[in-house]
Amino acid sequence: MDPRRLPSPDDLLILLTVARLGRFNAVAETLGTTHTTISRRILALDKQLGGRTLERSPHGWELTQLGTAAVEAAETIEATLGSLSGLISQDQSALTGLVRVATTDGVGAVFVAPSLVRLQQQNPQLNVEMLSATRKVSQNRSGVDLEIVVGRAEVTSAQTIFLSNYYLRLYASSAYAARHGLPERLDDVGQHGFVSYVESALQVAELGPRWSSELPVPRTSFQATSVFAQVEAVRRGAGIGLLPNFMVAESDNFVPVLAADFERQLPIWAVARPESLRSAPVQAVIGALKEEMKERAGLLAG
């Protein structure tokens, strides 16, 4: 076989990265090059293979039938190079490369970051990028290998993996409770200041107080797009907050409010495209997350 007629392994690996991330800009950032270079290399690969490997869809770049076959070849190349890299480093099981994870703020700080740090310590050649934003799962190609989302995960071209449940509950600071007292019924919550997400900017409706009719309209509100700001506002006495249990349950500064009358259970999901799920680093991240959440199950349920 004439090697000059074979597709470039570098171009195949670029196609594999496009299949996982879905956006040329994200691929360029990952590979340390430019959008133009990625586009040019894909065109060169198409010419070498005699057809289109990618096609535009409403959700971003998607693989054609030819592209799917090319990605399978690219995955074999990646696995072989990974084994070679492991031999060079004396550890054939070591993970290499870059994994990009998008996650919500609270879950990201409390569970995702610790699991990624531990995974990286076990695999020193693995690079990690963690992007934090509280949003629903992206229907478009998101530019990341893996998304960690909460609430409903309605997707059409990706796979969802259940990680755990957690609870939104009502909390106040000890100082606020001593100064203002606590409501005896849910209807009485409306007589207090209330801390929650900015409704107009909230993508995950289940995180907001208006998602159900159980909570009355508050006297005043303190709204923030950051859950860390919400926790701090409750700590400083801004009012009663609708907060993730795992962020405050172990702190003596927070008092549960109407614990027997109100709680909202939300699932945590890992979401990825099939091409990403076949990646060893992505599988390792999911495994590390499951282990982290299993070890700290009491915090999630507390």
Short mmCIF file of N, CA, C and O in Angstrom, two decimals, residues 104-163:
data_model
loop_
_atom_site.label_atom_id
_atom_site.label_comp_id
_atom_site.label_asym_id
_atom_site.label_seq_id
_atom_site.Cartn_x
_atom_site.Cartn_y
_atom_site.Cartn_z
N THR A 104 -22.02 22.83 36.68
CA THR A 104 -22.64 23.89 37.47
C THR A 104 -21.69 24.30 38.59
O THR A 104 -20.82 23.53 39.02
N ASP A 105 -21.88 25.53 39.11
CA ASP A 105 -20.96 26.08 40.10
C ASP A 105 -20.84 25.22 41.35
O ASP A 105 -19.75 24.81 41.74
N GLY A 106 -21.97 24.97 42.02
CA GLY A 106 -21.92 24.28 43.30
C GLY A 106 -21.41 22.86 43.19
O GLY A 106 -20.49 22.45 43.90
N VAL A 107 -22.01 22.09 42.28
CA VAL A 107 -21.57 20.71 42.08
C VAL A 107 -20.12 20.68 41.62
O VAL A 107 -19.33 19.83 42.04
N GLY A 108 -19.75 21.66 40.79
CA GLY A 108 -18.38 21.71 40.29
C GLY A 108 -17.36 21.89 41.40
O GLY A 108 -16.34 21.20 41.45
N ALA A 109 -17.63 22.83 42.30
CA ALA A 109 -16.68 23.12 43.38
C ALA A 109 -16.61 22.00 44.40
O ALA A 109 -15.53 21.64 44.87
N VAL A 110 -17.78 21.44 44.75
CA VAL A 110 -17.83 20.50 45.86
C VAL A 110 -17.48 19.07 45.43
O VAL A 110 -16.86 18.33 46.20
N PHE A 111 -17.85 18.68 44.21
CA PHE A 111 -17.65 17.30 43.79
C PHE A 111 -16.74 17.14 42.57
O PHE A 111 -15.87 16.28 42.55
N VAL A 112 -16.97 17.96 41.53
CA VAL A 112 -16.22 17.76 40.28
C VAL A 112 -14.74 18.10 40.47
O VAL A 112 -13.87 17.31 40.10
N ALA A 113 -14.44 19.26 41.04
CA ALA A 113 -13.04 19.66 41.20
C ALA A 113 -12.25 18.64 42.03
O ALA A 113 -11.15 18.23 41.62
N PRO A 114 -12.74 18.18 43.19
CA PRO A 114 -11.97 17.19 43.94
C PRO A 114 -11.72 15.90 43.16
O PRO A 114 -10.63 15.32 43.23
N SER A 115 -12.74 15.45 42.42
CA SER A 115 -12.56 14.21 41.66
C SER A 115 -11.56 14.39 40.53
O SER A 115 -10.75 13.50 40.24
N LEU A 116 -11.57 15.57 39.88
CA LEU A 116 -10.61 15.83 38.80
C LEU A 116 -9.19 15.97 39.33
O LEU A 116 -8.24 15.51 38.71
N VAL A 117 -9.05 16.59 40.48
CA VAL A 117 -7.71 16.72 41.09
C VAL A 117 -7.15 15.34 41.41
O VAL A 117 -5.99 15.04 41.12
N ARG A 118 -7.97 14.50 42.01
CA ARG A 118 -7.50 13.15 42.34
C ARG A 118 -7.13 12.36 41.09
O ARG A 118 -6.11 11.67 41.05
N LEU A 119 -7.96 12.49 40.05
CA LEU A 119 -7.68 11.80 38.80
C LEU A 119 -6.38 12.30 38.18
O LEU A 119 -5.56 11.51 37.68
N GLN A 120 -6.15 13.60 38.22
CA GLN A 120 -4.93 14.16 37.65
C GLN A 120 -3.70 13.75 38.45
O GLN A 120 -2.63 13.52 37.88
N GLN A 121 -3.85 13.65 39.76
CA GLN A 121 -2.72 13.19 40.58
C GLN A 121 -2.34 11.76 40.25
O GLN A 121 -1.16 11.39 40.33
N GLN A 122 -3.32 10.97 39.85
CA GLN A 122 -3.06 9.59 39.45
C GLN A 122 -2.52 9.50 38.03
O GLN A 122 -1.92 8.48 37.65
N ASN A 123 -2.75 10.56 37.24
CA ASN A 123 -2.35 10.59 35.83
C ASN A 123 -1.70 11.94 35.54
O ASN A 123 -2.35 12.85 35.00
N PRO A 124 -0.42 12.10 35.88
CA PRO A 124 0.23 13.41 35.79
C PRO A 124 0.29 14.01 34.39
O PRO A 124 0.50 15.21 34.25
N GLN A 125 0.08 13.19 33.35
CA GLN A 125 0.13 13.71 31.99
C GLN A 125 -1.24 14.16 31.48
O GLN A 125 -1.37 14.61 30.34
N LEU A 126 -2.25 14.05 32.32
CA LEU A 126 -3.61 14.44 31.94
C LEU A 126 -3.82 15.92 32.28
O LEU A 126 -3.58 16.36 33.40
N ASN A 127 -4.28 16.69 31.29
CA ASN A 127 -4.61 18.10 31.50
C ASN A 127 -6.13 18.25 31.61
O ASN A 127 -6.89 17.54 30.94
N VAL A 128 -6.55 19.19 32.43
CA VAL A 128 -7.97 19.36 32.72
C VAL A 128 -8.37 20.82 32.54
O VAL A 128 -7.66 21.72 32.95
N GLU A 129 -9.51 21.03 31.90
CA GLU A 129 -10.15 22.35 31.86
C GLU A 129 -11.56 22.19 32.39
O GLU A 129 -12.33 21.38 31.89
N MET A 130 -11.91 22.96 33.44
CA MET A 130 -13.24 22.91 34.04
C MET A 130 -13.91 24.25 33.86
O MET A 130 -13.41 25.27 34.30
N LEU A 131 -15.04 24.26 33.16
CA LEU A 131 -15.79 25.48 32.89
C LEU A 131 -17.05 25.47 33.74
O LEU A 131 -17.84 24.53 33.68
N SER A 132 -17.24 26.51 34.55
CA SER A 132 -18.36 26.55 35.48
C SER A 132 -19.45 27.50 35.00
O SER A 132 -19.18 28.66 34.70
N ALA A 133 -20.67 27.00 34.92
CA ALA A 133 -21.84 27.81 34.57
C ALA A 133 -23.08 27.03 34.94
O ALA A 133 -23.15 25.81 34.71
N THR A 134 -24.06 27.69 35.52
CA THR A 134 -25.31 27.02 35.87
C THR A 134 -26.27 27.15 34.70
O THR A 134 -26.87 28.20 34.49
N ARG A 135 -26.38 26.10 33.93
CA ARG A 135 -27.21 26.13 32.73
C ARG A 135 -27.75 24.75 32.46
O ARG A 135 -27.24 23.75 32.98
N LYS A 136 -28.78 24.68 31.65
CA LYS A 136 -29.31 23.38 31.25
C LYS A 136 -28.39 22.77 30.21
O LYS A 136 -27.53 23.46 29.63
N VAL A 137 -28.56 21.48 29.96
CA VAL A 137 -27.69 20.79 29.02
C VAL A 137 -27.81 21.42 27.64
O VAL A 137 -28.90 21.78 27.19
N SER A 138 -26.70 21.57 26.97
CA SER A 138 -26.68 22.21 25.66
C SER A 138 -27.21 21.27 24.59
O SER A 138 -26.81 20.10 24.53
N GLN A 139 -28.11 21.77 23.76
CA GLN A 139 -28.59 20.99 22.62
C GLN A 139 -27.65 21.13 21.43
O GLN A 139 -27.70 20.34 20.49
N ASN A 140 -26.80 22.15 21.46
CA ASN A 140 -25.81 22.33 20.42
C ASN A 140 -24.49 21.68 20.83
O ASN A 140 -24.29 21.33 21.99
N ARG A 141 -23.62 21.49 19.86
CA ARG A 141 -22.30 20.97 20.19
C ARG A 141 -21.62 21.99 21.07
O ARG A 141 -21.40 23.13 20.70
N SER A 142 -21.28 21.59 22.28
CA SER A 142 -20.96 22.55 23.33
C SER A 142 -19.48 22.93 23.43
O SER A 142 -19.13 23.81 24.20
N GLY A 143 -18.61 22.25 22.72
CA GLY A 143 -17.19 22.58 22.81
C GLY A 143 -16.50 21.96 24.00
O GLY A 143 -15.36 22.32 24.32
N VAL A 144 -17.17 21.02 24.70
CA VAL A 144 -16.57 20.33 25.83
C VAL A 144 -16.74 18.82 25.63
O VAL A 144 -17.58 18.37 24.86
N ASP A 145 -15.93 18.05 26.36
CA ASP A 145 -16.03 16.60 26.28
C ASP A 145 -17.19 16.06 27.11
O ASP A 145 -17.81 15.06 26.76
N LEU A 146 -17.47 16.75 28.23
CA LEU A 146 -18.44 16.23 29.18
C LEU A 146 -19.14 17.39 29.87
O LEU A 146 -18.50 18.38 30.25
N GLU A 147 -20.46 17.28 30.02
CA GLU A 147 -21.24 18.27 30.75
C GLU A 147 -21.81 17.64 32.01
O GLU A 147 -22.34 16.52 31.95
N ILE A 148 -21.72 18.35 33.12
CA ILE A 148 -22.35 17.93 34.37
C ILE A 148 -23.49 18.91 34.62
O ILE A 148 -23.24 20.11 34.80
N VAL A 149 -24.72 18.43 34.60
CA VAL A 149 -25.89 19.30 34.71
C VAL A 149 -26.81 18.78 35.81
O VAL A 149 -26.72 17.62 36.23
N VAL A 150 -27.71 19.65 36.26
CA VAL A 150 -28.70 19.26 37.26
C VAL A 150 -30.10 19.50 36.70
O VAL A 150 -30.29 20.27 35.75
N GLY A 151 -31.07 18.82 37.26
CA GLY A 151 -32.44 18.96 36.78
C GLY A 151 -32.71 18.04 35.60
O GLY A 151 -32.04 17.03 35.41
N ARG A 152 -33.67 18.42 34.80
CA ARG A 152 -34.04 17.61 33.65
C ARG A 152 -32.94 17.66 32.59
O ARG A 152 -32.42 18.72 32.28
N ALA A 153 -32.59 16.50 32.05
CA ALA A 153 -31.56 16.43 31.02
C ALA A 153 -32.18 15.87 29.75
O ALA A 153 -32.08 14.68 29.45
N GLU A 154 -32.84 16.74 29.01
CA GLU A 154 -33.54 16.32 27.79
C GLU A 154 -32.61 16.56 26.60
O GLU A 154 -32.36 17.68 26.19
N VAL A 155 -32.09 15.48 26.05
CA VAL A 155 -31.14 15.57 24.94
C VAL A 155 -31.58 14.64 23.82
O VAL A 155 -32.30 13.68 24.04
N THR A 156 -31.11 14.95 22.61
CA THR A 156 -31.49 14.15 21.46
C THR A 156 -30.30 13.40 20.85
O THR A 156 -30.46 12.30 20.34
N SER A 157 -29.11 13.99 20.90
CA SER A 157 -27.97 13.36 20.23
C SER A 157 -26.81 13.12 21.18
O SER A 157 -25.67 13.02 20.77
N ALA A 158 -27.10 13.03 22.47
CA ALA A 158 -26.09 12.73 23.47
C ALA A 158 -26.64 11.69 24.43
O ALA A 158 -27.82 11.34 24.38
N GLN A 159 -25.78 11.19 25.28
CA GLN A 159 -26.19 10.19 26.26
C GLN A 159 -26.11 10.77 27.66
O GLN A 159 -25.22 11.56 27.96
N THR A 160 -27.04 10.40 28.51
CA THR A 160 -27.06 10.88 29.89
C THR A 160 -26.70 9.73 30.83
O THR A 160 -27.13 8.60 30.63
N ILE A 161 -25.91 10.06 31.85
CA ILE A 161 -25.50 9.09 32.85
C ILE A 161 -25.86 9.66 34.21
O ILE A 161 -25.37 10.74 34.59
N PHE A 162 -26.72 8.97 34.95
CA PHE A 162 -27.14 9.44 36.26
C PHE A 162 -26.00 9.30 37.25
O PHE A 162 -25.35 8.26 37.34
N LEU A 163 -25.74 10.37 38.01
CA LEU A 163 -24.67 10.35 39.01
C LEU A 163 -25.22 10.27 40.43
O LEU A 163 -24.77 9.47 41.23
#
